[in-house]
PDB file of C-alpha atoms in Angstrom:
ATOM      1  CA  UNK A   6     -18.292  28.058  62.867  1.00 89.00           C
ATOM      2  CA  UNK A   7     -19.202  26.469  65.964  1.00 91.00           C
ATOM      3  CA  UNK A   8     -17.215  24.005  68.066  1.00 91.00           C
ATOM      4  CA  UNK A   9     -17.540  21.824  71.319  1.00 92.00           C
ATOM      5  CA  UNK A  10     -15.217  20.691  73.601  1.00 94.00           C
ATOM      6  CA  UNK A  11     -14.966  19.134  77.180  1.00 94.00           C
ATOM      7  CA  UNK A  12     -12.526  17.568  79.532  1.00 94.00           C
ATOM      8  CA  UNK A  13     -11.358  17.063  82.754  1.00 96.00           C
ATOM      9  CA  UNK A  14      -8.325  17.825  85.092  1.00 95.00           C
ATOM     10  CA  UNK A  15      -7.436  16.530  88.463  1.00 96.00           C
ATOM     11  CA  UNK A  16      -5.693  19.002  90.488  1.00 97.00           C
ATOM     12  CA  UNK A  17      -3.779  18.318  93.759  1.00 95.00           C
ATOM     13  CA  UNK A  18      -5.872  20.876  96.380  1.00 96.00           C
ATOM     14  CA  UNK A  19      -8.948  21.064  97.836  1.00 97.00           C
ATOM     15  CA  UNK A  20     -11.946  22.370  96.541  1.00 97.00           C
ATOM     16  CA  UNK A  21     -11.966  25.830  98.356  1.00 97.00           C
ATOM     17  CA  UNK A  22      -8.191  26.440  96.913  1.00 97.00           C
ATOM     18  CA  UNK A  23      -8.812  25.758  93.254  1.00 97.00           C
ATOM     19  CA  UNK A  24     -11.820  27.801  93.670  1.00 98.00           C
ATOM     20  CA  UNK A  25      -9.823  30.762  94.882  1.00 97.00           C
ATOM     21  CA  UNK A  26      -7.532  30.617  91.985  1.00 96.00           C
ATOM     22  CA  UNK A  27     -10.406  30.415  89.934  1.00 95.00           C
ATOM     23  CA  UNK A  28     -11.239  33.663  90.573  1.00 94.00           C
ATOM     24  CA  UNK A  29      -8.066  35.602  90.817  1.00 94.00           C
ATOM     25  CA  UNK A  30      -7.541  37.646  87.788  1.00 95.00           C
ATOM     26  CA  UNK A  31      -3.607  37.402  88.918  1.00 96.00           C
ATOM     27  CA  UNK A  32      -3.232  33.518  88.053  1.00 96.00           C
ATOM     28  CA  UNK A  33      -6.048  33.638  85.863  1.00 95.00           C
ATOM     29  CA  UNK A  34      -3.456  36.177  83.614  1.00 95.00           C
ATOM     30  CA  UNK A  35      -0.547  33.832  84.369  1.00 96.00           C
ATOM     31  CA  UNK A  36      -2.194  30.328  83.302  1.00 95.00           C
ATOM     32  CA  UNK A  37      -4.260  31.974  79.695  1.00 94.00           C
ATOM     33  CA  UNK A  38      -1.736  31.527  76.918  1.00 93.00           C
ATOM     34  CA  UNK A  39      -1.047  34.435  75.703  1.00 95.00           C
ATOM     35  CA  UNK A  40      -2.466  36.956  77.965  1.00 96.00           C
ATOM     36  CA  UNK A  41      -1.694  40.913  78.384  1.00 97.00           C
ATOM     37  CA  UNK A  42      -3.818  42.244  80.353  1.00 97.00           C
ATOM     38  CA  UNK A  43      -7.017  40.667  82.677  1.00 96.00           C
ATOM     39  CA  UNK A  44      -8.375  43.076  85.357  1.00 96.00           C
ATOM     40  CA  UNK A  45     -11.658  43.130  86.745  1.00 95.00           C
ATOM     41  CA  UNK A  46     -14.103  44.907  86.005  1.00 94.00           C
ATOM     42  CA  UNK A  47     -17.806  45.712  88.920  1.00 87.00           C
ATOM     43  CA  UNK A  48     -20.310  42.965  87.276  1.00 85.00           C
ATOM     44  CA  UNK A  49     -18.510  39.744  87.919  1.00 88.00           C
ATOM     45  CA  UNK A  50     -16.562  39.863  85.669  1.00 93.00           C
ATOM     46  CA  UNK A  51     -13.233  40.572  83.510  1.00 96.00           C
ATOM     47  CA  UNK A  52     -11.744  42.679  80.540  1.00 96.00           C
ATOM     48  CA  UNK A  53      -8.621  41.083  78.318  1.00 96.00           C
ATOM     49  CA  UNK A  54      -6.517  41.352  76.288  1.00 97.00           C
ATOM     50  CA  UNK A  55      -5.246  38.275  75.000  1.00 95.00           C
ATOM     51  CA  UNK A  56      -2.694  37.536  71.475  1.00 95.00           C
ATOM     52  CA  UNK A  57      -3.296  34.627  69.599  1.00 90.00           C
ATOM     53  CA  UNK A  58      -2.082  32.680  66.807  1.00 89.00           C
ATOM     54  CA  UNK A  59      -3.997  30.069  65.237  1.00 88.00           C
ATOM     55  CA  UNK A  60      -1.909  28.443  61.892  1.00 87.00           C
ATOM     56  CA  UNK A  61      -1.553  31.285  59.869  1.00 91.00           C
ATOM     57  CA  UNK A  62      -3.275  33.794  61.622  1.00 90.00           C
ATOM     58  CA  UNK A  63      -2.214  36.529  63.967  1.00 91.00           C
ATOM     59  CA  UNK A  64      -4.478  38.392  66.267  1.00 91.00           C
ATOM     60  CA  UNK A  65      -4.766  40.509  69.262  1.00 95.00           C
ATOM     61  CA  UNK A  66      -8.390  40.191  70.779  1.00 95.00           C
ATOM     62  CA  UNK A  67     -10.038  42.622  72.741  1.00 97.00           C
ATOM     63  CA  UNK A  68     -12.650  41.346  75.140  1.00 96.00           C
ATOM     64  CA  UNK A  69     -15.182  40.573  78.057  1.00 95.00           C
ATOM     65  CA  UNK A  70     -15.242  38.048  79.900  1.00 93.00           C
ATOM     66  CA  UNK A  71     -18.211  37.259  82.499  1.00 94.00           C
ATOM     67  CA  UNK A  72     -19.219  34.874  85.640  1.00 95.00           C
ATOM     68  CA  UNK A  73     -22.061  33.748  86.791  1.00 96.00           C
ATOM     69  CA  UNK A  74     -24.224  31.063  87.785  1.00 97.00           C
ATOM     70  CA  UNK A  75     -21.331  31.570  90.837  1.00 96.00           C
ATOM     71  CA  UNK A  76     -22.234  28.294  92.983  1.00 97.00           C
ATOM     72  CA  UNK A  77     -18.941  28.372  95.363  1.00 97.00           C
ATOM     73  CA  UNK A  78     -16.597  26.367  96.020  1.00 98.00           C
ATOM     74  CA  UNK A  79     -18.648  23.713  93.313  1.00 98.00           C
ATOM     75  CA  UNK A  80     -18.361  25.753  89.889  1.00 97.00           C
ATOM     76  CA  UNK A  81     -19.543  28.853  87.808  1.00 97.00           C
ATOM     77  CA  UNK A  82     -20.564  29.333  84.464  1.00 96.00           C
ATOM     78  CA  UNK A  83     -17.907  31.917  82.049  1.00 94.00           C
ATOM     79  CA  UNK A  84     -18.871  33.565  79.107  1.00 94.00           C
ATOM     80  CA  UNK A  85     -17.326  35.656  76.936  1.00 94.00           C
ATOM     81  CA  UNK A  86     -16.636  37.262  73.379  1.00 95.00           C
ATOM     82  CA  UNK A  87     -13.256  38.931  72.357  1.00 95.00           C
ATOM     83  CA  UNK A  88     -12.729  41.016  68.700  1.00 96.00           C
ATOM     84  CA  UNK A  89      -9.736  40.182  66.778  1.00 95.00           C
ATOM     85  CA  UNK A  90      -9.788  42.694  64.435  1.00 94.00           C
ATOM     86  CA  UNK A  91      -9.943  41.481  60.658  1.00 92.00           C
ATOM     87  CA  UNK A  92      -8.904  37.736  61.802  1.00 93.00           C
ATOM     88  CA  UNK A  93     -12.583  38.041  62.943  1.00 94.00           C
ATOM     89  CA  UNK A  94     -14.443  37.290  66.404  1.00 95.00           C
ATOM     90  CA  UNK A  95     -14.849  34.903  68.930  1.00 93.00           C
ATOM     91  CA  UNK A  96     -17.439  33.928  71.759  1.00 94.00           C
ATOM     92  CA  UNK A  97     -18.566  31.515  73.889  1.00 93.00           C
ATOM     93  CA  UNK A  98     -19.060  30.384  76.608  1.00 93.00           C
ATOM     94  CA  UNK A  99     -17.538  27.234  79.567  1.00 94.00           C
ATOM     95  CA  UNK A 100     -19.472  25.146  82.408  1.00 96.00           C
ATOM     96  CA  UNK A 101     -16.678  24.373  85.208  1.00 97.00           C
ATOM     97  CA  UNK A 102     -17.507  22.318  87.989  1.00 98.00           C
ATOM     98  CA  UNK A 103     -15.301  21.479  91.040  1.00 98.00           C
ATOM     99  CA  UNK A 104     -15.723  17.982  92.772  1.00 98.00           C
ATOM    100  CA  UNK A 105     -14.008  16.495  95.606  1.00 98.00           C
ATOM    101  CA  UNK A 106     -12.368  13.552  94.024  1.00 98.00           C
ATOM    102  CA  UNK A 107      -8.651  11.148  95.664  1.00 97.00           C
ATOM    103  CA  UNK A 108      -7.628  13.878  98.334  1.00 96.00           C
ATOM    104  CA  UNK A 109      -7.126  16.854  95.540  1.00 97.00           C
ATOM    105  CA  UNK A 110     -10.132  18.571  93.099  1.00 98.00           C
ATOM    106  CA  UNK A 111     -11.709  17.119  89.897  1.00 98.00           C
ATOM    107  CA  UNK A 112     -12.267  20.201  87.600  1.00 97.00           C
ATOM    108  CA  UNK A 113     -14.259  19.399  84.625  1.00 97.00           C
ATOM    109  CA  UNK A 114     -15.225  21.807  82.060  1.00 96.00           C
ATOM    110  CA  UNK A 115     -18.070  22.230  78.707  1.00 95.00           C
ATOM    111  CA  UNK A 116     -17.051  24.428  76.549  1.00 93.00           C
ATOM    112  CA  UNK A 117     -19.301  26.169  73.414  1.00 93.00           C
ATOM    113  CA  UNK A 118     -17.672  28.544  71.144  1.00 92.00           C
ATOM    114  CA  UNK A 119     -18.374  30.420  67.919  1.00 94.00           C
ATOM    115  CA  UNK A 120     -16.043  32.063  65.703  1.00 93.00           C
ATOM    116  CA  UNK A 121     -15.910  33.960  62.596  1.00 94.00           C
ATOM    117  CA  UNK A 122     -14.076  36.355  60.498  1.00 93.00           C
ATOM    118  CA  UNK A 123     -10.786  34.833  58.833  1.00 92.00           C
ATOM    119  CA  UNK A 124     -10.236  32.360  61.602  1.00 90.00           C
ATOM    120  CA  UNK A 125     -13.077  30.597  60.369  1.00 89.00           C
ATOM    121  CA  UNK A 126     -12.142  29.832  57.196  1.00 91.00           C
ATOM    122  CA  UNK A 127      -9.031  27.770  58.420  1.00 90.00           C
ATOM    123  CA  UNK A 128     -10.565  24.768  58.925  1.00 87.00           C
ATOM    124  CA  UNK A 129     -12.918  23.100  61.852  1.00 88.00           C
ATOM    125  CA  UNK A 130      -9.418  20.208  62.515  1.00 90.00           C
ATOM    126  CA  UNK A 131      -6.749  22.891  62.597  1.00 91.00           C
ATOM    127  CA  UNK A 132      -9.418  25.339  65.340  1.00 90.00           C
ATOM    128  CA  UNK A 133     -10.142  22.465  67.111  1.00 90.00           C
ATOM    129  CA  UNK A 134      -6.544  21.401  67.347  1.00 90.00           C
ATOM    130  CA  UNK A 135      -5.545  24.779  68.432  1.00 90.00           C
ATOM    131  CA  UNK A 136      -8.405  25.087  70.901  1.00 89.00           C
ATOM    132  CA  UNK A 137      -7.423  21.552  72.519  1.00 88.00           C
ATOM    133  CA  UNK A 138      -3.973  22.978  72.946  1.00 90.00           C
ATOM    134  CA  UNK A 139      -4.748  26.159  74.320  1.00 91.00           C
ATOM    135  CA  UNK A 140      -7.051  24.655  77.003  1.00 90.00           C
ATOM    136  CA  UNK A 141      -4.503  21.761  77.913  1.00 90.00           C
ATOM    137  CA  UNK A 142      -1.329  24.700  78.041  1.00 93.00           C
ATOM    138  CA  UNK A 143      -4.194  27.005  80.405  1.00 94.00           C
ATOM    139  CA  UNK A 144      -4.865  23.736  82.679  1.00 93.00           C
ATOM    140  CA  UNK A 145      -1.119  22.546  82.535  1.00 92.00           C
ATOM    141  CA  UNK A 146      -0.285  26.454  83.439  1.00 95.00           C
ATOM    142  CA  UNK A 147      -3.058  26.275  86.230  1.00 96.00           C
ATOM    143  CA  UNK A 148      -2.576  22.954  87.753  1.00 94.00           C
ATOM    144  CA  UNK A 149       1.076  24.343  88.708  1.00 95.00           C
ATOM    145  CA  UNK A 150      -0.696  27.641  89.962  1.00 96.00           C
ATOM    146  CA  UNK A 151      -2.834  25.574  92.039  1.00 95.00           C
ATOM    147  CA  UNK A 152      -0.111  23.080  93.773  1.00 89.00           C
ATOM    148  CA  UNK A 153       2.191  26.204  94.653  1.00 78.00           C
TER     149      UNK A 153
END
């Protein structure tokens, strides 16, 4: 099952500041919901470990996570995959870009994602519902990271 989303988020700092937190594995761990573990790992990138629940379903996944198309302090491209065990798999992939935008940082973000397994037979409205939440907690999370 594949899904789409997009969005956007005004933060109060400049450009150079959100970028930094962007790339700190510290407030990156503190701002995914439910994130164990994020270190970094030599190529640009970052391993996870990340628990989920999506309606019904339960899972701990496993995964990569990498950067590039690294254009600083204007945006990067992040891609990843994670293994949930028999609730099944995800990957995909996000476009951020920063802008300067009313004294503070427009963030705005494409997002492209695939999943399978059991999470995929939920139901496209009850995945996309839970993705929409998990991306405005994350941005709610890192918008307070960002201001301090």
């Amino acid at each position: 099952m594949a899904m789409t989303m997009n969005g956007e988020v005004q933060l109060a700092a400049p450009r150079e500041a959100v970028w930094a937190k962007l790339n700190d594995p510290e407030v990156l761990k503190a701002c995914i919901p439910g994130c164990e573990e994020l270190e970094r790992t030599e190529d640009n990138g970052f391993r996870a470990v990340a628990k989920m629940k999506v309606g019904p379903v339960s899972a701990r996944f496993k995964g990569r996570v990498t950067l590039s198309d690294l254009d600083p302090p204007n945006g990067y491209k992040i891609s990843g995959e994670g293994e949930g065990g028999v609730a099944g798999f995800a990957k995909g992939g996000a476009a951020v870009a920063l802008a300067d935008k009313d004294g503070g940082t427009l963030l705005t973000y494409n997002v492209e994602a695939q999943i399978g397994g059991k999470l995929a037979q939920l139901g496209q409205r009850l995945i996309n519902g839970s993705a929409k939440k998990l991306a405005d907690e994350f941005f709610a999370n890192f918008a307070k990271a960002v201001q301090g």
